[in-house]
XYZ file of C-alpha atoms in Angstrom:
743
model
C -48.036 113.602 -23.079
C -49.121 109.796 -23.071
C -52.666 108.860 -23.933
C -54.626 106.709 -21.422
C -54.376 103.670 -23.538
C -50.434 104.326 -23.666
C -50.470 104.875 -19.860
C -52.137 101.411 -19.378
C -49.569 99.727 -21.668
C -46.641 101.420 -19.958
C -47.946 100.311 -16.495
C -48.502 96.852 -17.585
C -45.015 96.578 -18.948
C -43.235 98.147 -16.057
C -45.241 96.937 -13.108
C -43.613 95.010 -10.429
C -46.144 93.686 -7.771
C -44.745 92.421 -4.562
C -48.034 92.021 -2.583
C -48.705 88.429 -3.705
C -52.046 89.306 -5.095
C -51.525 90.167 -8.618
C -48.858 89.588 -10.979
C -48.030 90.809 -14.708
C -49.436 87.474 -15.854
C -52.527 88.207 -13.699
C -53.254 91.402 -15.496
C -52.338 90.248 -18.857
C -54.815 87.345 -18.381
C -57.580 89.376 -16.749
C -57.312 88.058 -13.233
C -57.939 91.063 -11.144
C -58.703 90.926 -7.590
C -57.739 88.328 -4.867
C -55.803 85.360 -6.808
C -54.465 82.291 -5.298
C -51.263 81.534 -7.042
C -50.807 77.978 -5.576
C -51.661 75.087 -7.695
C -55.001 73.209 -7.177
C -55.047 70.483 -4.648
C -55.988 67.091 -6.221
C -58.943 65.502 -4.489
C -58.855 61.932 -5.476
C -56.354 60.324 -2.806
C -53.160 58.882 -4.034
C -52.819 55.593 -5.085
C -56.553 55.420 -5.928
C -57.643 52.225 -7.858
C -60.403 52.185 -10.400
C -61.947 48.897 -11.214
C -62.929 50.041 -14.768
C -61.133 52.033 -17.341
C -63.345 55.047 -16.894
C -63.077 57.609 -14.028
C -63.196 61.288 -13.304
C -60.258 63.280 -12.045
C -61.039 66.228 -9.683
C -59.398 69.024 -7.853
C -60.001 72.220 -5.948
C -60.333 75.624 -7.494
C -57.863 78.157 -6.423
C -59.117 81.566 -5.965
C -59.292 83.646 -9.031
C -58.651 80.506 -11.310
C -60.801 79.867 -14.450
C -58.940 77.241 -16.429
C -57.001 74.210 -15.724
C -54.196 72.040 -17.324
C -54.086 68.361 -16.687
C -50.865 66.411 -17.285
C -51.266 62.592 -17.462
C -48.409 60.197 -18.207
C -47.271 56.445 -17.579
C -44.086 57.686 -15.795
C -43.341 60.033 -12.942
C -41.331 62.366 -14.985
C -44.218 62.923 -17.595
C -41.777 62.031 -20.327
C -44.252 59.347 -21.595
C -47.659 61.355 -21.716
C -50.914 59.493 -22.855
C -52.570 60.764 -26.126
C -54.156 64.223 -25.607
C -52.258 65.198 -22.851
C -51.918 67.917 -21.493
C -55.548 68.351 -21.248
C -57.289 71.838 -20.880
C -60.776 72.330 -19.145
C -62.598 75.325 -17.530
C -64.140 72.616 -14.894
C -62.970 71.281 -11.740
C -62.810 67.664 -13.109
C -62.051 65.653 -15.979
C -63.795 62.598 -17.169
C -61.527 60.062 -19.000
C -61.701 56.661 -20.294
C -58.333 55.280 -20.066
C -56.598 53.380 -23.041
C -55.359 50.417 -20.872
C -55.100 48.908 -17.370
C -52.021 50.785 -16.102
C -50.710 52.953 -13.420
C -50.858 56.547 -14.391
C -49.263 59.706 -12.860
C -51.298 62.966 -13.170
C -51.021 66.644 -11.986
C -52.831 69.925 -12.439
C -52.085 73.523 -12.705
C -54.432 76.526 -12.923
C -54.112 79.583 -15.007
C -53.508 81.261 -11.857
C -50.414 79.020 -10.850
C -46.927 80.291 -11.404
C -45.625 79.207 -14.677
C -44.228 75.848 -14.945
C -45.754 74.812 -11.386
C -47.920 72.014 -11.045
C -49.602 70.116 -8.145
C -47.850 67.263 -6.540
C -48.248 64.469 -8.827
C -50.260 61.484 -7.781
C -50.653 57.889 -8.949
C -54.153 56.466 -10.270
C -54.283 52.618 -10.942
C -56.762 51.380 -13.515
C -57.477 47.815 -12.657
C -60.159 47.342 -15.661
C -61.807 44.206 -13.776
C -58.542 42.463 -12.515
C -55.604 42.835 -10.145
C -52.679 41.474 -11.944
C -49.656 39.387 -10.957
C -46.418 38.871 -12.585
C -43.162 38.031 -11.087
C -40.478 37.776 -13.944
C -38.387 34.710 -13.964
C -35.144 36.786 -13.308
C -36.596 37.894 -9.828
C -35.117 35.782 -7.171
C -37.647 37.058 -4.503
C -41.036 38.071 -5.410
C -42.571 41.010 -3.572
C -45.483 43.365 -3.749
C -43.554 46.312 -2.457
C -44.492 49.307 -4.367
C -46.392 47.453 -6.710
C -50.257 48.204 -7.423
C -51.706 45.204 -9.538
C -51.717 46.887 -12.921
C -50.135 45.809 -16.199
C -47.100 48.259 -15.933
C -46.831 47.595 -12.057
C -48.323 44.192 -11.289
C -48.061 42.472 -7.868
C -45.646 39.632 -7.690
C -47.268 37.735 -4.926
C -50.627 36.173 -5.303
C -51.964 35.728 -1.837
C -51.808 39.483 -1.206
C -53.194 40.108 -4.648
C -56.640 37.963 -3.683
C -57.140 40.386 -0.708
C -56.818 43.494 -3.097
C -59.062 41.940 -5.464
C -61.582 41.341 -2.833
C -61.578 44.887 -1.774
C -62.084 46.045 -5.331
C -64.465 43.490 -6.225
C -62.368 42.208 -9.231
C -60.669 39.002 -10.395
C -57.038 38.181 -10.082
C -54.844 37.420 -13.305
C -51.557 35.696 -13.046
C -48.861 35.800 -15.711
C -46.521 32.969 -16.502
C -42.987 32.888 -15.073
C -41.764 31.189 -18.058
C -41.064 27.654 -19.139
C -39.299 26.539 -15.984
C -40.549 29.112 -13.461
C -43.153 29.019 -10.891
C -44.714 30.860 -7.913
C -43.604 29.396 -4.639
C -46.454 29.828 -2.345
C -49.673 28.321 -1.095
C -52.826 29.842 -1.273
C -56.093 30.529 0.777
C -58.863 31.315 -1.663
C -61.067 34.270 -0.770
C -64.921 34.117 -1.246
C -65.994 35.548 -4.606
C -62.519 36.218 -6.086
C -61.932 34.224 -9.295
C -58.192 33.750 -10.025
C -57.177 32.875 -13.635
C -53.770 32.011 -15.033
C -52.311 31.580 -18.575
C -51.587 35.336 -19.196
C -48.201 36.820 -20.869
C -46.518 39.161 -18.339
C -45.236 41.052 -21.701
C -48.661 41.950 -23.149
C -51.143 40.312 -20.829
C -52.478 38.516 -23.911
C -53.854 34.986 -22.810
C -53.011 31.417 -23.998
C -53.370 28.860 -21.229
C -51.433 26.286 -23.300
C -48.460 28.641 -24.341
C -48.350 30.600 -21.001
C -47.943 27.862 -18.350
C -48.711 29.315 -15.092
C -47.643 27.076 -12.168
C -47.937 27.449 -8.401
C -45.488 24.983 -7.019
C -44.918 24.637 -3.237
C -44.293 22.165 -0.468
C -47.351 22.169 1.732
C -50.180 19.847 3.136
C -52.645 21.901 1.338
C -51.454 23.791 -1.856
C -54.584 25.491 -2.456
C -57.353 25.789 0.332
C -60.978 26.585 -0.183
C -62.844 26.509 2.954
C -66.408 27.666 3.883
C -66.502 30.316 1.382
C -69.886 32.295 0.722
C -71.332 33.150 -2.790
C -70.661 34.112 -5.422
C -69.132 31.160 -7.092
C -65.312 31.926 -7.752
C -63.624 30.221 -10.794
C -59.961 28.828 -10.428
C -58.768 28.430 -14.118
C -55.687 28.017 -16.293
C -53.126 27.003 -13.774
C -50.558 24.045 -13.226
C -50.629 23.177 -9.669
C -47.769 20.948 -8.037
C -47.589 20.020 -4.382
C -44.142 18.766 -3.627
C -45.073 17.642 -0.151
C -43.701 14.184 0.904
C -46.439 13.541 3.423
C -50.190 13.380 3.484
C -50.929 16.163 1.068
C -53.731 17.767 -1.004
C -53.476 20.065 -4.225
C -56.949 21.491 -3.761
C -58.440 21.118 -0.464
C -62.129 22.275 -0.569
C -64.210 21.909 2.712
C -67.751 23.349 3.593
C -68.198 25.157 0.319
C -69.644 24.520 -3.123
C -69.321 28.134 -4.473
C -66.316 27.062 -6.687
C -65.727 26.195 -10.393
C -62.253 24.457 -11.101
C -61.636 24.753 -14.868
C -58.856 24.029 -17.248
C -56.004 23.316 -14.852
C -53.286 20.766 -14.552
C -53.165 19.318 -10.928
C -50.326 16.943 -9.435
C -49.898 16.069 -5.862
C -46.935 15.115 -4.134
C -45.575 11.667 -2.821
C -45.763 10.082 0.616
C -42.089 9.213 1.161
C -40.731 7.776 4.329
C -43.990 6.312 5.355
C -46.333 8.870 4.062
C -49.781 7.933 2.811
C -52.684 9.762 0.847
C -51.805 12.152 -1.913
C -54.890 13.638 -3.522
C -55.365 15.953 -6.512
C -58.622 17.492 -5.331
C -60.149 16.586 -1.881
C -63.834 17.601 -1.244
C -65.359 17.321 2.399
C -68.857 18.503 2.289
C -68.098 20.411 -0.808
C -69.669 20.211 -4.222
C -67.800 22.390 -6.465
C -67.921 22.304 -10.375
C -64.875 20.244 -11.714
C -64.351 20.958 -15.429
C -61.723 20.213 -18.240
C -58.783 19.485 -15.869
C -56.046 17.083 -15.907
C -55.696 15.715 -12.642
C -52.997 12.987 -11.327
C -53.201 11.205 -8.184
C -50.016 11.182 -6.137
C -47.465 8.428 -5.494
C -47.721 8.114 -1.690
C -47.165 4.710 -0.189
C -51.095 4.035 -0.293
C -54.296 6.164 -0.934
C -53.761 8.033 -4.052
C -56.909 9.478 -5.664
C -57.204 11.974 -8.400
C -60.449 13.301 -6.715
C -61.475 12.132 -3.285
C -65.147 12.835 -2.438
C -66.116 12.749 1.450
C -69.519 12.807 2.811
C -71.757 15.597 1.633
C -69.713 16.111 -1.543
C -71.688 15.899 -4.835
C -69.819 17.835 -7.498
C -70.258 18.046 -11.145
C -67.179 16.271 -12.794
C -67.384 16.732 -16.511
C -64.619 16.877 -19.394
C -61.686 15.962 -17.082
C -58.817 13.488 -17.572
C -58.148 11.689 -14.198
C -55.396 9.271 -13.257
C -55.210 7.217 -10.246
C -51.621 7.500 -9.791
C -49.318 4.732 -7.992
C -50.064 2.641 -4.734
C -53.772 1.979 -4.312
C -54.527 4.248 -7.423
C -57.989 5.643 -7.867
C -59.350 8.093 -10.387
C -62.392 9.081 -8.387
C -62.961 7.970 -4.892
C -66.608 8.563 -3.777
C -67.815 8.060 -0.317
C -71.467 8.977 0.229
C -71.414 11.158 -2.816
C -74.209 12.016 -5.430
C -71.646 13.303 -7.936
C -72.428 13.590 -11.565
C -69.590 12.048 -13.620
C -70.030 12.742 -17.184
C -67.533 12.840 -20.279
C -64.280 12.156 -18.528
C -61.340 10.214 -19.659
C -60.560 8.125 -16.455
C -57.319 5.762 -15.831
C -57.233 3.806 -12.820
C -53.601 4.207 -12.415
C -50.536 1.964 -11.941
C -50.798 0.320 -8.537
C -51.408 -2.871 -6.780
C -55.314 -2.781 -6.885
C -56.131 0.145 -9.264
C -59.607 1.441 -9.744
C -61.027 3.993 -12.155
C -63.989 4.963 -10.039
C -64.490 3.553 -6.496
C -68.072 4.185 -5.385
C -69.114 4.406 -1.730
C -70.817 1.591 0.353
C -73.783 3.625 1.218
C -75.736 6.903 0.899
C -76.071 8.838 -2.439
C -74.833 7.242 -5.610
C -72.793 8.782 -8.236
C -74.338 8.915 -11.754
C -71.624 7.868 -14.323
C -72.233 8.468 -18.118
C -70.267 9.031 -21.336
C -66.845 8.305 -19.780
C -63.723 6.381 -21.296
C -62.748 4.214 -18.120
C -59.639 2.126 -18.006
C -58.935 -0.380 -15.316
C -55.323 0.543 -15.235
C -52.076 -1.601 -14.644
C -52.545 -3.016 -11.265
C -50.088 -5.523 -10.458
C -52.753 -8.029 -9.129
C -56.264 -6.513 -9.927
C -57.405 -3.846 -12.273
C -60.960 -2.549 -12.025
C -62.613 0.305 -14.232
C -65.353 0.885 -11.992
C -66.122 -0.786 -8.397
C -69.804 -0.225 -7.351
C -70.265 -0.661 -3.638
C -73.956 -0.290 -2.911
C -77.295 0.865 -4.189
C -78.758 1.493 -7.618
C -75.804 3.470 -9.175
C -76.728 4.150 -12.873
C -73.670 3.549 -15.061
C -74.680 4.393 -18.791
C -73.071 5.054 -22.012
C -69.458 4.424 -21.045
C -66.469 2.854 -22.838
C -65.147 0.336 -20.241
C -61.674 -1.077 -20.813
C -60.853 -3.699 -18.120
C -57.305 -2.753 -17.653
C -54.163 -4.927 -17.870
C -53.866 -6.630 -14.559
C -53.812 -10.401 -13.940
C -57.524 -10.083 -13.016
C -59.207 -7.330 -14.812
C -62.694 -6.180 -14.193
C -64.906 -3.604 -16.082
C -67.502 -3.400 -13.346
C -67.066 -5.081 -10.204
C -70.069 -5.363 -7.986
C -69.354 -5.692 -4.152
C -70.738 -7.715 -1.671
C -72.088 -4.726 0.326
C -75.836 -5.006 1.023
C -78.168 -3.779 -1.655
C -75.306 -3.461 -4.185
C -77.802 -3.433 -7.327
C -76.308 -0.986 -9.908
C -78.148 -0.429 -13.211
C -75.743 -1.265 -16.233
C -76.962 0.279 -19.425
C -75.829 0.803 -22.854
C -71.931 0.354 -21.820
C -69.233 -0.757 -24.409
C -67.009 -3.322 -22.575
C -63.512 -4.469 -23.928
C -60.072 -5.329 -23.228
C -57.132 -3.849 -25.023
C -54.954 -6.581 -24.295
C -53.239 -8.083 -21.147
C -54.315 -9.824 -17.970
C -55.383 -13.452 -17.788
C -58.691 -13.582 -16.016
C -60.910 -10.694 -17.596
C -64.432 -9.931 -16.718
C -66.908 -7.302 -18.116
C -69.005 -7.598 -15.070
C -68.021 -9.285 -11.963
C -70.248 -10.181 -9.045
C -67.748 -10.544 -6.448
C -69.915 -12.403 -4.148
C -73.022 -14.730 -4.185
C -75.127 -12.150 -2.404
C -75.463 -9.146 -4.774
C -76.581 -8.706 -8.396
C -77.098 -5.687 -10.636
C -80.688 -4.406 -10.831
C -80.313 -4.290 -14.570
C -77.775 -5.322 -17.297
C -79.479 -3.883 -20.432
C -78.453 -3.184 -24.075
C -74.732 -3.536 -23.355
C -71.979 -4.636 -25.898
C -69.321 -6.962 -24.988
C -66.317 -7.212 -27.351
C -64.936 -10.737 -26.285
C -61.517 -10.394 -27.904
C -58.368 -10.842 -25.810
C -59.917 -13.092 -23.371
C -62.908 -10.950 -22.213
C -65.764 -12.765 -20.595
C -68.942 -10.962 -20.304
C -70.012 -12.053 -16.812
C -68.931 -13.635 -13.687
C -71.716 -14.573 -11.575
C -72.069 -15.199 -7.879
C -68.092 -15.163 -7.645
C -68.376 -18.570 -9.098
C -69.218 -19.199 -12.704
C -67.856 -17.581 -15.921
C -69.862 -16.686 -19.012
C -68.636 -15.697 -22.219
C -71.751 -13.421 -22.949
C -75.373 -12.704 -22.013
C -78.354 -13.577 -24.328
C -79.781 -10.582 -25.888
C -83.325 -11.865 -25.261
C -83.965 -12.795 -21.453
C -80.510 -11.858 -19.932
C -79.396 -15.327 -19.133
C -75.837 -16.305 -19.014
C -74.527 -18.046 -22.003
C -71.552 -19.695 -23.555
C -72.707 -18.281 -26.947
C -75.295 -15.355 -27.877
C -77.891 -18.152 -28.745
C -77.299 -20.841 -26.256
C -79.148 -19.253 -23.217
C -78.732 -21.641 -20.245
C -79.550 -21.017 -16.498
C -81.291 -18.181 -14.803
C -80.969 -14.579 -15.340
C -77.890 -12.947 -14.051
C -80.058 -10.394 -12.378
C -82.518 -12.933 -10.650
C -83.818 -10.360 -8.219
C -84.436 -7.649 -10.753
C -86.400 -6.751 -13.852
C -85.783 -8.028 -17.363
C -81.973 -7.943 -18.448
C -82.418 -7.707 -22.096
C -80.848 -6.372 -25.364
C -77.002 -7.185 -24.668
C -74.892 -8.083 -27.403
C -71.424 -9.638 -28.172
C -69.044 -9.119 -30.772
C -65.662 -11.040 -31.428
C -63.244 -8.193 -32.564
C -62.184 -4.780 -31.620
C -61.232 -3.944 -35.403
C -64.710 -4.610 -36.633
C -66.074 -2.054 -33.994
C -63.880 0.824 -33.137
C -62.543 3.312 -35.847
C -59.300 4.236 -34.433
C -57.817 1.648 -32.070
C -54.642 2.296 -29.850
C -51.717 -0.221 -30.233
C -51.242 -0.126 -26.542
C -52.029 1.753 -23.357
C -49.270 1.951 -20.858
C -47.644 4.195 -18.270
C -44.540 6.271 -17.722
C -42.516 4.618 -14.900
C -38.960 3.962 -13.954
C -37.426 1.651 -16.481
C -34.634 -1.015 -16.644
C -31.572 1.489 -15.981
C -29.373 1.196 -13.020
C -31.092 3.956 -10.865
C -34.704 3.788 -9.168
C -36.016 7.296 -10.412
C -37.991 8.267 -13.386
C -35.802 9.890 -15.866
C -38.452 11.500 -18.222
C -38.477 15.078 -18.953
C -40.556 17.478 -21.164
C -39.404 15.700 -24.189
C -38.543 12.157 -22.989
C -40.663 9.536 -21.418
C -39.242 6.215 -19.681
C -41.245 3.172 -19.797
C -40.946 -0.204 -17.714
C -39.167 -2.514 -19.867
C -37.292 -2.923 -23.233
C -40.167 -4.700 -24.749
C -42.566 -1.897 -23.915
C -40.010 0.569 -25.348
C -40.068 -1.341 -28.595
C -43.710 -0.658 -29.043
C -42.647 2.735 -29.972
C -41.377 3.321 -33.597
C -40.014 6.519 -34.841
C -42.693 8.707 -36.259
C -45.555 6.872 -34.404
C -48.068 9.021 -32.459
C -49.275 8.845 -28.932
C -51.130 10.756 -26.339
C -50.097 11.612 -22.643
C -53.055 12.227 -20.436
C -51.747 15.731 -19.260
C -51.837 17.255 -22.811
C -54.611 17.667 -25.318
C -52.468 17.490 -28.488
C -50.836 14.395 -29.842
C -46.991 13.973 -29.597
C -44.705 12.123 -32.325
C -41.864 9.932 -31.563
C -38.414 11.221 -32.562
C -36.084 8.421 -31.478
C -35.877 5.698 -28.954
C -33.359 4.127 -26.806
C -34.570 0.312 -26.094
C -31.908 -2.046 -24.468
C -31.599 -4.373 -21.480
C -30.316 -1.305 -19.687
C -32.437 1.588 -21.215
C -36.048 2.218 -22.054
C -36.358 5.840 -23.427
C -38.500 7.430 -25.855
C -37.803 10.983 -26.962
C -40.774 13.038 -28.624
C -41.907 16.310 -29.889
C -43.428 18.934 -29.390
C -42.267 19.429 -25.785
C -44.731 19.134 -23.023
C -45.464 22.302 -21.062
C -44.837 20.508 -17.786
C -43.431 16.889 -17.234
C -45.878 15.060 -14.955
C -43.248 12.274 -14.225
C -44.273 8.692 -13.593
C -47.602 6.900 -13.526
C -48.860 9.052 -16.456
C -50.922 7.172 -19.069
C -49.723 6.787 -22.604
C -51.961 6.026 -25.491
C -49.819 4.726 -28.502
C -51.675 5.203 -31.658
C -49.099 3.941 -34.143
C -47.993 5.362 -37.618
C -51.262 7.179 -38.302
C -52.025 10.408 -36.452
C -55.400 9.929 -34.943
C -58.376 12.329 -35.635
C -59.614 13.645 -32.400
C -63.287 12.975 -32.942
C -62.546 9.478 -34.380
C -60.446 8.080 -31.540
C -63.316 6.484 -29.713
C -65.745 6.306 -32.659
C -67.558 3.336 -33.931
C -67.500 1.822 -37.364
C -70.566 1.457 -39.518
C -70.072 -2.469 -39.015
C -70.019 -1.932 -35.293
C -72.151 -4.432 -33.148
C -72.780 -1.273 -30.867
C -74.090 0.749 -33.444
C -77.827 1.459 -32.744
C -77.378 -0.949 -30.076
C -78.529 1.620 -27.280
C -81.935 2.813 -25.969
C -85.071 3.417 -28.167
C -86.608 6.701 -27.968
C -89.163 6.843 -26.662
C -89.860 3.302 -25.805
C -86.740 2.945 -23.400
C -87.002 6.601 -21.982
C -88.213 7.014 -18.266
C -88.322 9.526 -15.582
C -85.530 9.215 -13.029
C -84.561 10.852 -9.731
C -81.072 11.621 -8.761
C -80.457 12.347 -5.024
C -77.531 14.896 -4.448
C -77.517 14.581 -0.660
C -79.490 15.262 2.332
C -80.634 18.519 3.502
C -83.313 20.141 5.899
C -84.819 22.667 3.540
C -84.821 23.961 -0.007
C -82.591 26.900 1.194
C -79.992 24.178 2.341
C -80.371 22.481 -0.848
C -79.410 25.654 -2.891
C -76.570 26.336 -0.604
C -75.021 22.758 -0.386
C -75.708 22.084 -4.172
C -75.749 25.376 -5.967
C -74.899 23.847 -9.310
C -77.444 20.967 -9.112
C -80.790 22.676 -9.738
C -82.011 20.374 -6.978
C -85.395 20.301 -5.253
C -85.982 19.491 -1.636
C -88.179 16.250 -0.892
C -88.367 14.916 2.462
C -84.799 15.185 3.754
C -83.058 15.094 0.265
C -82.101 17.319 -2.462
C -83.175 15.842 -5.758
C -83.433 16.359 -9.454
C -86.188 14.722 -11.481
C -84.852 13.988 -15.026
C -85.523 12.250 -18.408
C -83.196 9.106 -18.375
C -80.977 8.363 -20.447
C -80.777 11.734 -22.184
C -78.302 14.344 -20.915
C -78.516 18.085 -20.863
C -76.428 19.932 -23.426
C -75.453 23.410 -25.032
C -75.652 23.123 -28.678
C -72.926 25.767 -29.055
C -70.669 24.549 -26.307
C -67.331 22.836 -27.012
C -66.499 19.365 -25.155
C -63.004 18.450 -24.211
C -64.402 14.905 -23.238
C -63.786 11.804 -25.186
C -66.917 11.714 -27.105
C -67.517 15.283 -27.846
C -70.813 15.653 -26.107
C -71.346 19.158 -24.881
C -72.763 18.531 -21.331
C -74.233 21.701 -19.910
C -75.844 22.717 -16.670
C -76.084 20.018 -14.208
C -75.966 17.375 -16.994
C -79.327 15.913 -16.316
C -82.198 16.631 -18.873
C -85.089 18.326 -17.089
C -88.281 19.671 -18.556
C -87.670 22.604 -20.776
C -84.006 21.980 -21.460
C -82.045 21.147 -24.652
C -81.003 17.543 -24.419
C -79.113 14.680 -26.225
C -79.856 11.340 -27.454
C -77.470 8.662 -28.078
C -78.722 5.473 -30.116
C -75.569 3.380 -29.424
C -74.037 1.436 -26.880
C -71.050 3.166 -25.248
C -70.042 6.692 -25.234
C -69.713 7.381 -28.941
C -73.058 9.021 -30.142
C -72.465 10.063 -33.644
C -70.770 13.020 -35.217
C -71.455 15.939 -37.299
C -74.150 18.542 -36.770
C -76.851 18.439 -34.083
C -80.435 17.967 -35.586
C -83.743 16.952 -33.954
C -83.927 13.458 -32.725
C -87.388 13.079 -34.064
C -88.558 11.564 -30.916
C -92.125 12.095 -29.513
C -91.907 12.596 -25.561
C -95.549 13.220 -24.746
C -96.052 9.756 -23.657
C -93.225 9.557 -21.253
C -94.027 10.093 -17.595
C -97.310 11.475 -18.405
C -95.888 14.334 -20.820
C -93.757 15.640 -17.878
C -90.905 15.914 -20.579
C -92.882 17.179 -23.458
C -90.930 20.525 -23.429
C -87.669 19.044 -23.721
C -85.906 19.986 -27.317
C -84.113 16.459 -27.763
C -81.229 16.588 -30.440
C -79.010 13.993 -31.845
C -75.916 13.938 -34.342
C -76.827 13.773 -37.991
C -74.254 11.074 -38.890
C -73.653 7.827 -37.124
C -70.636 5.575 -37.587
C -67.589 5.784 -39.797
């Protein structure tokens, strides 16, 4: 006779339940009573997107179940499980931090589920702060079908990704399509959604220079940003190329200032067939931040500006490389703009009447400081800076007049009340031109308000002043501002008859005694002497205008192209009456074509920080403002408004204050706001920060020299007591300078 325990073993071993409630496994596992044999139902919806790497997976509890097995893998067949999978838990959920921003597959079974049976698998997409876009170069047509914006399932079309990122409150990251590939689409930016290029589609590492991410398309507006609400979005790390042949814009910005454009290469199209106007960045009632970009104007029949500022547009423009392009080429064209233009390299372009900066005839005035401005290669006239009205402040710039027949550093227009303040600039001419003026009064009606503490290098025929569009003067007396044939023979009246004391100006005879590293020549890429009429350059070849220009390049010489930060070296040249080509290495990331400035340095590779530096023998050294004797309180007007709220909305980067119809900033002149730990990509290494204006309580910078070079080395206290300036309004400023000055 079987004992009770043996009977139980016999029943368990031979039982064959058919009622659907209990199985042999149920009894062995202690699952007595009413048991649901179906797998759990997943609660999180399929294709759920998680903005961070951490989330909680959850599911329903089948009747009678007490433990759960969770499978997670990066493939739908579950052959590539993540570390730790399968997971076991007694809860109805599992909290996880995923290792990467991937699309994962997951499924669950309960201890009551039939052996080997799981719930239907679902996908979950870990975004980890960004929707990703990558269309491999092998793809003929890019699509977002069955793609989810993760590393292993990125979108392929950017515009759709912007909408998805807005819904998820994340950014859009775009990977390079390779050295020759690009995304063929135009974009309408979406409020608050930042978009960044420079990623590798293989491992999603980021290197803007190595992973060129280009958007190229034929469109009137390649990138549009119109009437966007806060927060500020960032556009960073792209090459933008508009191939349109009519009126065209690369970045068209209207009615919004909540935008920061950083570290991009920007090239508009050309106006063939009678087309006019080709702009790199166009702002209409828009005041974004424009920082560290390379921006080329187009090659339309007329009207080519790297940056065009319409009424109500007062952006912060810092650390950029700008070129005016061909045909009426202008680096920055400002109409009714209070833009702050600091630490840029600006070339007027290669056109009939080139201008580096063309300021507006009325309204707020741009503030122009610490720039290298070249007047360009105009076929008739080149002008580094054209000032049209008002008391525009122009200070601490290196101003090269350019190479046209008539070359101007600063041209003062005949418009009413054109009375600029021209302070502490270094004027010179690299060579070329027959009539060369540092400052040109283009009429007998208007004069600068001040011409103070400037240095004029009179080599290559430069004349310091052309007064009243009638009389040329070699220099200006340092004592009283009168024009003179020499620095000592003061004659006539003060060139600024209607202004204050015009004092402290100096002259020097040679470039070599002033500048540490001097270019051999500055010229432009263009169609050369070959039989065709096209520019035939490439990523490792440039074409220049003549055989003589070609012969300026010797094998192993060094030169800079404006679009690239690193220096190139000449590998070979082909110079003849029918060819004018120069081959070089390393290759460019992209060929910017014709009208691109070339700065030829010669056989010695220049040290970046020494390119615009002064020698210890330079006349301009310590020729600038004295601190605190020449420091003062100044007011910058960004533009008009009706309230403080409107100031904050129109000029969010300005830190402005409403005052009787205008948005203003009171600042310490000529100091500038800096961040002591920030890198500067500008020509003089001054780490401009904030709105660039030195306000109470900020960290600011002092330059003792004329021109943009302000010393080098480490930042130290300027040792300047500001308590007596403006009644002590700036006594809380931390004023720094460099510990070394001159080479």
